[in-house]
Short mmCIF file of C-alpha atoms in Angstrom, two decimals:
data_model
loop_
_atom_site.label_atom_id
_atom_site.label_comp_id
_atom_site.label_asym_id
_atom_site.label_seq_id
_atom_site.Cartn_x
_atom_site.Cartn_y
_atom_site.Cartn_z
CA MET A 1 4.02 -18.86 4.61
CA LEU A 2 1.65 -20.13 7.28
CA LYS A 3 2.11 -18.63 10.73
CA LYS A 4 -0.39 -20.93 12.40
CA VAL A 5 -1.53 -24.41 11.48
CA LYS A 6 -5.27 -24.89 11.79
CA LEU A 7 -5.89 -28.27 13.36
CA GLY A 8 -8.62 -30.83 13.65
CA ILE A 9 -8.29 -33.32 16.52
CA ILE A 10 -9.75 -36.75 15.74
CA GLY A 11 -10.13 -38.94 18.80
CA LEU A 12 -10.28 -37.63 22.37
CA GLY A 13 -9.34 -40.73 24.30
CA TYR A 14 -6.30 -41.03 26.56
CA ILE A 15 -3.64 -39.97 24.04
CA GLY A 16 -6.03 -37.73 22.11
CA GLN A 17 -6.65 -35.64 25.22
CA ILE A 18 -2.91 -35.13 25.61
CA HIS A 19 -2.54 -33.94 22.01
CA PHE A 20 -5.63 -31.75 22.31
CA LYS A 21 -4.27 -30.05 25.43
CA HIS A 22 -0.89 -29.45 23.80
CA SER A 23 -2.48 -28.14 20.61
CA LEU A 24 -4.33 -25.52 22.63
CA ALA A 25 -1.07 -24.42 24.27
CA LEU A 26 1.21 -24.23 21.22
CA PRO A 27 1.50 -20.72 19.72
CA ASN A 28 1.67 -21.93 16.11
CA ALA A 29 -1.47 -24.07 16.36
CA GLU A 30 -5.14 -23.18 16.27
CA VAL A 31 -7.64 -25.92 17.05
CA ILE A 32 -10.61 -25.44 14.74
CA ALA A 33 -12.60 -28.59 15.46
CA VAL A 34 -12.62 -31.91 17.31
CA ALA A 35 -14.33 -35.23 16.63
CA ASP A 36 -15.15 -38.12 18.94
CA ILE A 37 -18.06 -40.46 19.65
CA SER A 38 -17.96 -39.70 23.39
CA ALA A 39 -20.45 -37.05 24.52
CA LYS A 40 -18.42 -36.57 27.70
CA ALA A 41 -15.19 -35.92 25.78
CA LEU A 42 -16.92 -33.50 23.42
CA SER A 43 -18.49 -31.66 26.33
CA LYS A 44 -15.05 -31.17 27.90
CA ALA A 45 -13.70 -29.88 24.59
CA ARG A 46 -16.60 -27.45 24.26
CA LYS A 47 -15.77 -26.00 27.68
CA THR A 48 -12.32 -25.01 26.39
CA GLY A 49 -13.95 -22.78 23.78
CA ILE A 50 -13.94 -25.12 20.78
CA LYS A 51 -17.01 -24.25 18.71
CA HIS A 52 -16.95 -26.95 16.06
CA ILE A 53 -17.75 -30.33 17.59
CA TYR A 54 -18.40 -33.50 15.59
CA THR A 55 -19.41 -37.05 16.38
CA ASP A 56 -18.02 -38.25 13.02
CA TYR A 57 -14.61 -37.30 11.70
CA GLU A 58 -15.71 -37.21 8.06
CA SER A 59 -17.67 -34.02 8.74
CA LEU A 60 -14.57 -32.51 10.32
CA LEU A 61 -12.47 -33.46 7.28
CA GLN A 62 -14.87 -31.61 4.98
CA ARG A 63 -13.97 -28.28 6.57
CA PRO A 64 -11.80 -26.21 4.17
CA ASP A 65 -10.32 -24.19 7.05
CA ILE A 66 -8.41 -27.16 8.52
CA ASP A 67 -4.79 -27.64 7.40
CA ALA A 68 -3.90 -30.79 9.34
CA VAL A 69 -5.34 -33.43 11.63
CA VAL A 70 -4.06 -35.22 14.71
CA ILE A 71 -5.41 -38.79 14.69
CA GLY A 72 -5.59 -40.52 18.07
CA LEU A 73 -8.04 -43.28 17.20
CA PRO A 74 -7.79 -47.02 17.97
CA THR A 75 -5.34 -48.76 15.65
CA HIS A 76 -7.96 -50.56 13.56
CA LEU A 77 -9.38 -47.18 12.51
CA HIS A 78 -6.06 -45.68 11.38
CA LEU A 79 -6.21 -46.83 7.76
CA GLN A 80 -9.68 -45.57 6.92
CA CYS A 81 -9.25 -42.26 8.74
CA ALA A 82 -5.78 -41.56 7.34
CA GLU A 83 -6.87 -42.34 3.78
CA LYS A 84 -9.87 -40.02 4.08
CA ALA A 85 -7.71 -37.30 5.65
CA ALA A 86 -5.19 -37.52 2.80
CA GLU A 87 -7.99 -37.43 0.24
CA ALA A 88 -9.25 -34.26 1.94
CA HIS A 89 -5.71 -32.80 1.57
CA LYS A 90 -5.04 -32.62 5.31
CA HIS A 91 -1.55 -33.18 6.68
CA ILE A 92 -1.54 -36.08 9.13
CA PHE A 93 -0.08 -36.67 12.58
CA LEU A 94 -0.88 -40.32 13.30
CA GLU A 95 -0.38 -42.09 16.60
CA LYS A 96 1.80 -45.19 16.63
CA PRO A 97 1.59 -47.91 15.54
CA ILE A 98 0.91 -46.56 12.08
CA ALA A 99 -1.47 -49.47 11.41
CA ARG A 100 -2.31 -53.03 12.44
CA ASN A 101 -0.06 -54.59 9.82
CA VAL A 102 2.32 -53.91 6.96
CA PRO A 103 -0.27 -53.94 4.11
CA GLU A 104 -2.38 -51.33 5.92
CA ALA A 105 0.69 -49.18 6.57
CA ARG A 106 1.62 -49.30 2.89
CA LYS A 107 -1.87 -48.14 1.92
CA ILE A 108 -1.58 -45.16 4.29
CA LEU A 109 1.77 -44.19 2.75
CA THR A 110 0.32 -44.55 -0.75
CA ALA A 111 -2.53 -42.19 0.11
CA ALA A 112 -0.21 -39.60 1.66
CA ARG A 113 2.02 -39.63 -1.42
CA LYS A 114 -0.90 -39.55 -3.85
CA TYR A 115 -2.39 -36.42 -2.29
CA ASN A 116 0.98 -34.87 -1.37
CA VAL A 117 0.32 -34.48 2.35
CA LYS A 118 2.83 -34.75 5.16
CA LEU A 119 2.60 -37.83 7.35
CA MET A 120 4.23 -38.09 10.77
CA VAL A 121 3.96 -40.99 13.21
CA GLY A 122 3.92 -40.20 16.93
CA TYR A 123 7.01 -41.53 18.71
CA PRO A 124 7.68 -39.18 21.65
CA LEU A 125 10.86 -40.93 22.82
CA ARG A 126 12.69 -39.31 19.91
CA PHE A 127 11.83 -35.94 21.45
CA ASN A 128 12.93 -36.79 24.98
CA ASP A 129 15.99 -34.69 25.89
CA ASP A 130 17.92 -37.58 27.43
CA PHE A 131 17.32 -39.96 24.52
CA LYS A 132 18.25 -37.19 22.06
CA GLN A 133 21.49 -36.56 23.94
CA ALA A 134 22.31 -40.28 23.84
CA ARG A 135 21.98 -40.26 20.06
CA LYS A 136 24.36 -37.30 19.81
CA GLU A 137 26.91 -39.17 21.93
CA ILE A 138 26.57 -42.29 19.77
CA GLN A 139 27.04 -40.29 16.57
CA ALA A 140 30.00 -38.38 18.00
CA GLY A 141 31.72 -41.63 18.99
CA PHE A 142 31.72 -40.66 22.66
CA LEU A 143 30.80 -44.23 23.66
CA GLY A 144 33.07 -45.83 21.07
CA ASP A 145 31.37 -48.59 19.12
CA VAL A 146 28.12 -49.55 20.83
CA GLU A 147 28.48 -53.31 21.01
CA SER A 148 25.17 -53.95 22.74
CA ALA A 149 22.08 -52.16 24.00
CA HIS A 150 19.58 -53.34 26.60
CA ALA A 151 16.14 -51.69 26.51
CA THR A 152 13.35 -52.33 29.04
CA TYR A 153 9.84 -50.92 28.85
CA ILE A 154 7.36 -52.30 31.39
CA SER A 155 3.94 -50.96 32.36
CA SER A 156 0.49 -52.18 33.34
CA GLY A 157 -0.74 -51.85 29.75
CA PRO A 158 -4.47 -52.50 29.41
CA PHE A 159 -4.66 -54.43 32.69
CA PHE A 160 -5.05 -51.34 34.85
CA HIS A 161 -7.45 -48.41 34.57
CA ARG A 162 -6.23 -45.26 32.87
CA ALA A 163 -6.30 -41.99 34.78
CA GLU A 164 -8.78 -39.29 33.88
CA GLY A 165 -8.23 -36.45 36.28
CA TYR A 166 -8.43 -38.10 39.68
CA SER A 167 -10.87 -40.83 38.63
CA PRO A 168 -9.83 -44.14 37.06
CA VAL A 169 -11.64 -45.12 33.86
CA PRO A 170 -11.81 -48.58 32.28
CA VAL A 171 -9.53 -49.39 29.36
CA PRO A 172 -11.56 -49.69 26.12
CA GLU A 173 -12.48 -53.25 25.11
CA TRP A 174 -10.72 -53.01 21.74
CA TRP A 175 -7.41 -53.30 23.58
CA PHE A 176 -8.22 -56.98 24.19
CA ASP A 177 -9.07 -57.85 20.58
CA GLU A 178 -5.96 -58.81 18.62
CA SER A 179 -7.79 -58.38 15.32
CA LEU A 180 -8.26 -54.69 16.19
CA THR A 181 -4.81 -53.97 17.67
CA GLY A 182 -2.57 -56.05 15.41
CA GLY A 183 -0.86 -57.72 18.36
CA GLY A 184 0.01 -57.32 22.02
CA VAL A 185 2.73 -55.58 23.95
CA LEU A 186 5.29 -55.85 21.13
CA ILE A 187 3.27 -53.69 18.74
CA ASP A 188 2.28 -51.37 21.60
CA LEU A 189 5.38 -50.70 23.72
CA GLY A 190 7.84 -52.54 21.49
CA SER A 191 7.18 -50.22 18.56
CA HIS A 192 8.52 -47.32 20.67
CA ILE A 193 11.76 -49.18 21.39
CA ILE A 194 12.26 -50.48 17.85
CA ASN A 195 11.79 -46.99 16.43
CA LEU A 196 14.23 -45.50 18.94
CA LEU A 197 16.90 -48.15 18.33
CA ARG A 198 16.56 -47.83 14.55
CA TRP A 199 17.14 -44.09 15.01
CA TYR A 200 20.34 -44.92 16.91
CA PHE A 201 21.76 -47.88 15.02
CA GLY A 202 20.20 -48.06 11.55
CA GLU A 203 18.09 -50.78 10.01
CA VAL A 204 17.36 -54.15 11.57
CA THR A 205 18.97 -57.12 9.83
CA ASN A 206 17.46 -59.81 12.05
CA ILE A 207 15.19 -60.21 15.06
CA LYS A 208 13.97 -63.13 17.14
CA GLY A 209 11.46 -62.99 19.96
CA TYR A 210 10.21 -64.93 22.95
CA PHE A 211 6.60 -64.14 23.84
CA GLY A 212 4.96 -64.59 27.24
CA HIS A 213 1.28 -65.05 28.08
CA ARG A 214 1.01 -64.41 31.80
CA PHE A 215 -2.69 -63.58 31.51
CA ASN A 216 -3.49 -66.47 29.14
CA LEU A 217 -4.81 -64.30 26.33
CA SER A 218 -4.40 -64.82 22.59
CA PHE A 219 -1.83 -62.01 22.34
CA GLU A 220 1.48 -61.62 24.13
CA ASP A 221 1.69 -59.59 27.34
CA SER A 222 5.49 -59.78 27.45
CA ALA A 223 8.21 -60.07 24.85
CA ILE A 224 11.98 -60.44 24.94
CA CYS A 225 13.64 -59.88 21.57
CA ILE A 226 17.20 -60.13 20.31
CA VAL A 227 17.75 -57.56 17.56
CA LYS A 228 20.69 -57.21 15.16
CA PHE A 229 21.36 -53.91 13.37
CA ASN A 230 23.34 -53.20 10.22
CA SER A 231 25.71 -51.05 12.30
CA GLY A 232 26.84 -54.20 14.10
CA THR A 233 25.06 -53.44 17.37
CA THR A 234 23.05 -56.20 19.04
CA ALA A 235 20.15 -55.20 21.29
CA ILE A 236 18.05 -57.04 23.83
CA MET A 237 14.56 -55.59 24.12
CA ASN A 238 12.33 -56.47 27.07
CA VAL A 239 8.74 -55.17 27.02
CA GLY A 240 5.83 -56.16 29.21
CA TRP A 241 2.34 -55.36 30.45
CA TYR A 242 2.61 -56.98 33.86
CA SER A 243 3.56 -54.33 36.42
CA GLN A 244 1.86 -51.30 37.90
CA SER A 245 5.38 -49.88 38.30
CA TYR A 246 6.38 -47.98 35.15
CA THR A 247 9.91 -48.78 33.92
CA LEU A 248 11.64 -47.41 30.83
CA THR A 249 15.42 -47.75 30.76
CA LEU A 250 18.11 -48.03 28.09
CA ASN A 251 21.67 -49.23 28.69
CA LEU A 252 24.22 -48.57 25.97
CA LEU A 253 27.44 -50.60 26.26
CA GLY A 254 30.25 -49.14 24.20
CA THR A 255 33.90 -49.99 23.65
CA VAL A 256 34.97 -46.72 25.33
CA ARG A 257 32.26 -46.08 27.90
CA SER A 258 28.67 -46.93 28.71
CA ALA A 259 25.54 -44.87 29.28
CA THR A 260 22.21 -45.40 31.01
CA ILE A 261 19.04 -43.45 30.26
CA GLU A 262 15.90 -43.69 32.36
CA HIS A 263 12.55 -42.11 31.59
CA LYS A 264 10.12 -42.08 34.48
CA PRO A 265 7.15 -40.11 35.79
CA GLY A 266 7.88 -37.54 38.43
CA SER A 267 6.45 -37.73 41.92
CA PRO A 268 2.71 -36.97 42.18
CA ILE A 269 3.45 -33.76 44.10
CA LEU A 270 6.04 -32.53 41.57
CA THR A 271 3.75 -33.40 38.67
CA ALA A 272 0.87 -31.50 40.30
CA ILE A 273 3.10 -28.44 40.76
CA GLN A 274 4.22 -28.60 37.13
CA LEU A 275 0.64 -28.93 35.89
CA LEU A 276 -0.54 -25.99 38.01
CA SER A 277 2.37 -23.71 37.09
CA THR A 278 2.88 -24.54 33.41
CA GLY A 279 -0.16 -26.58 32.35
CA ASN A 280 2.15 -29.46 31.43
CA SER A 281 4.45 -31.97 33.13
CA LYS A 282 8.02 -32.97 32.32
CA PHE A 283 6.84 -36.52 31.61
CA TYR A 284 4.64 -35.34 28.72
CA LYS A 285 7.02 -32.67 27.42
CA PRO A 286 8.20 -34.94 24.54
CA HIS A 287 4.59 -35.27 23.36
CA MET A 288 4.36 -31.50 23.08
CA GLN A 289 7.71 -31.30 21.31
CA GLU A 290 6.77 -33.92 18.72
CA LEU A 291 3.60 -31.99 17.91
CA GLN A 292 5.61 -28.77 17.71
CA HIS A 293 7.93 -30.49 15.21
CA PHE A 294 4.96 -31.58 13.09
CA LEU A 295 3.59 -28.03 12.99
CA SER A 296 7.00 -26.57 12.14
CA CYS A 297 7.40 -29.02 9.26
CA ILE A 298 4.08 -27.89 7.80
CA ILE A 299 4.97 -24.21 8.17
CA LYS A 300 8.46 -24.67 6.69
CA ASP A 301 7.27 -27.23 4.12
CA ILE A 302 9.85 -29.87 5.08
CA PRO A 303 9.43 -33.62 5.70
CA PRO A 304 8.59 -34.59 9.30
CA SER A 305 10.40 -37.26 11.27
CA PRO A 306 9.51 -39.92 12.35
CA SER A 307 7.89 -40.35 8.96
CA GLY A 308 5.29 -42.71 7.63
CA GLU A 309 8.15 -44.73 6.18
CA ASP A 310 9.56 -45.09 9.70
CA GLY A 311 6.22 -46.38 10.92
CA LEU A 312 6.15 -48.93 8.10
CA LYS A 313 9.69 -50.15 8.81
CA ASP A 314 8.87 -50.56 12.50
CA LEU A 315 5.90 -52.76 11.61
CA GLU A 316 8.05 -54.82 9.24
CA VAL A 317 10.45 -55.52 12.12
CA ILE A 318 7.58 -56.40 14.46
CA GLU A 319 6.04 -58.81 11.96
CA LYS A 320 9.43 -60.46 11.50
CA ALA A 321 9.71 -60.92 15.27
CA TYR A 322 6.28 -62.55 15.40
CA LYS A 323 7.40 -64.97 12.68
CA ASN A 324 10.81 -65.70 14.25
CA GLN A 325 9.59 -66.88 17.64
CA ILE A 326 11.91 -68.54 20.13
CA VAL A 327 10.31 -71.45 21.99
CA LEU A 328 11.63 -72.16 25.49
CA GLN A 329 10.58 -75.33 27.29
#
């Protein structure tokens, strides 16, 4: 049995840097190599002691000493990279959304099955302690029957610079090309909420969505969806890219009692203390836990969750919402 999983990190952008940092800290992971097209990102990785640095991920995939890869590339590159990783017999942790559309997602699943590699899609909300506790309470009947759920996830999205240390950096241009992303805020933030609610309430039987275009772009920057689940629960999902104030809340309204969960960044001072003392912050703890789960599944040879099938089902729901648009005059 493996004691450590030897990793290759593909993509060192915003989310890739988070996974890279966590991979270095986890005791059952050993980062063998990284790949990115950014000389600056590769230079930073080299300073951590990583010896094998690549500007193309195909060279990384050829290494026989790598067991698994963490893919944090732009969405339009997921299919090609995941297929090549599976062909190279590497287990795959793939950032959400799994792909731009359902056909691409199905091809990724086909490749993973063909080459018998594990495929996990990154949904950190499932590893947040408060959201996990809410699921336990739902399953135990503590809330009674959950008649309705109201989920809100609002951020600045691609309309505000991302943080890199203490210096803001521009958001990559691909964020503004719908052909590369597969959609707007619904496929970005909405995929998190859909995956979480499916985990709570089962499969979606119907969904309708209203889409806003505050910034007059071809893709939606806000979406309000009504979602029906086979458990009988109805959810209202509100996601948007229009505020510099981060908001992520979930209200569960049951026949016995209700519950409210809020996920928010800590204060800058508290976050700085956490980073200095532990090398991590509470806000990003779920990202570390999801990666730990992926590694454990490889070591124990068990299926990871959320799976590639979960990623596919989330995209199927999103595509249905795009088709079932509500028009308000």
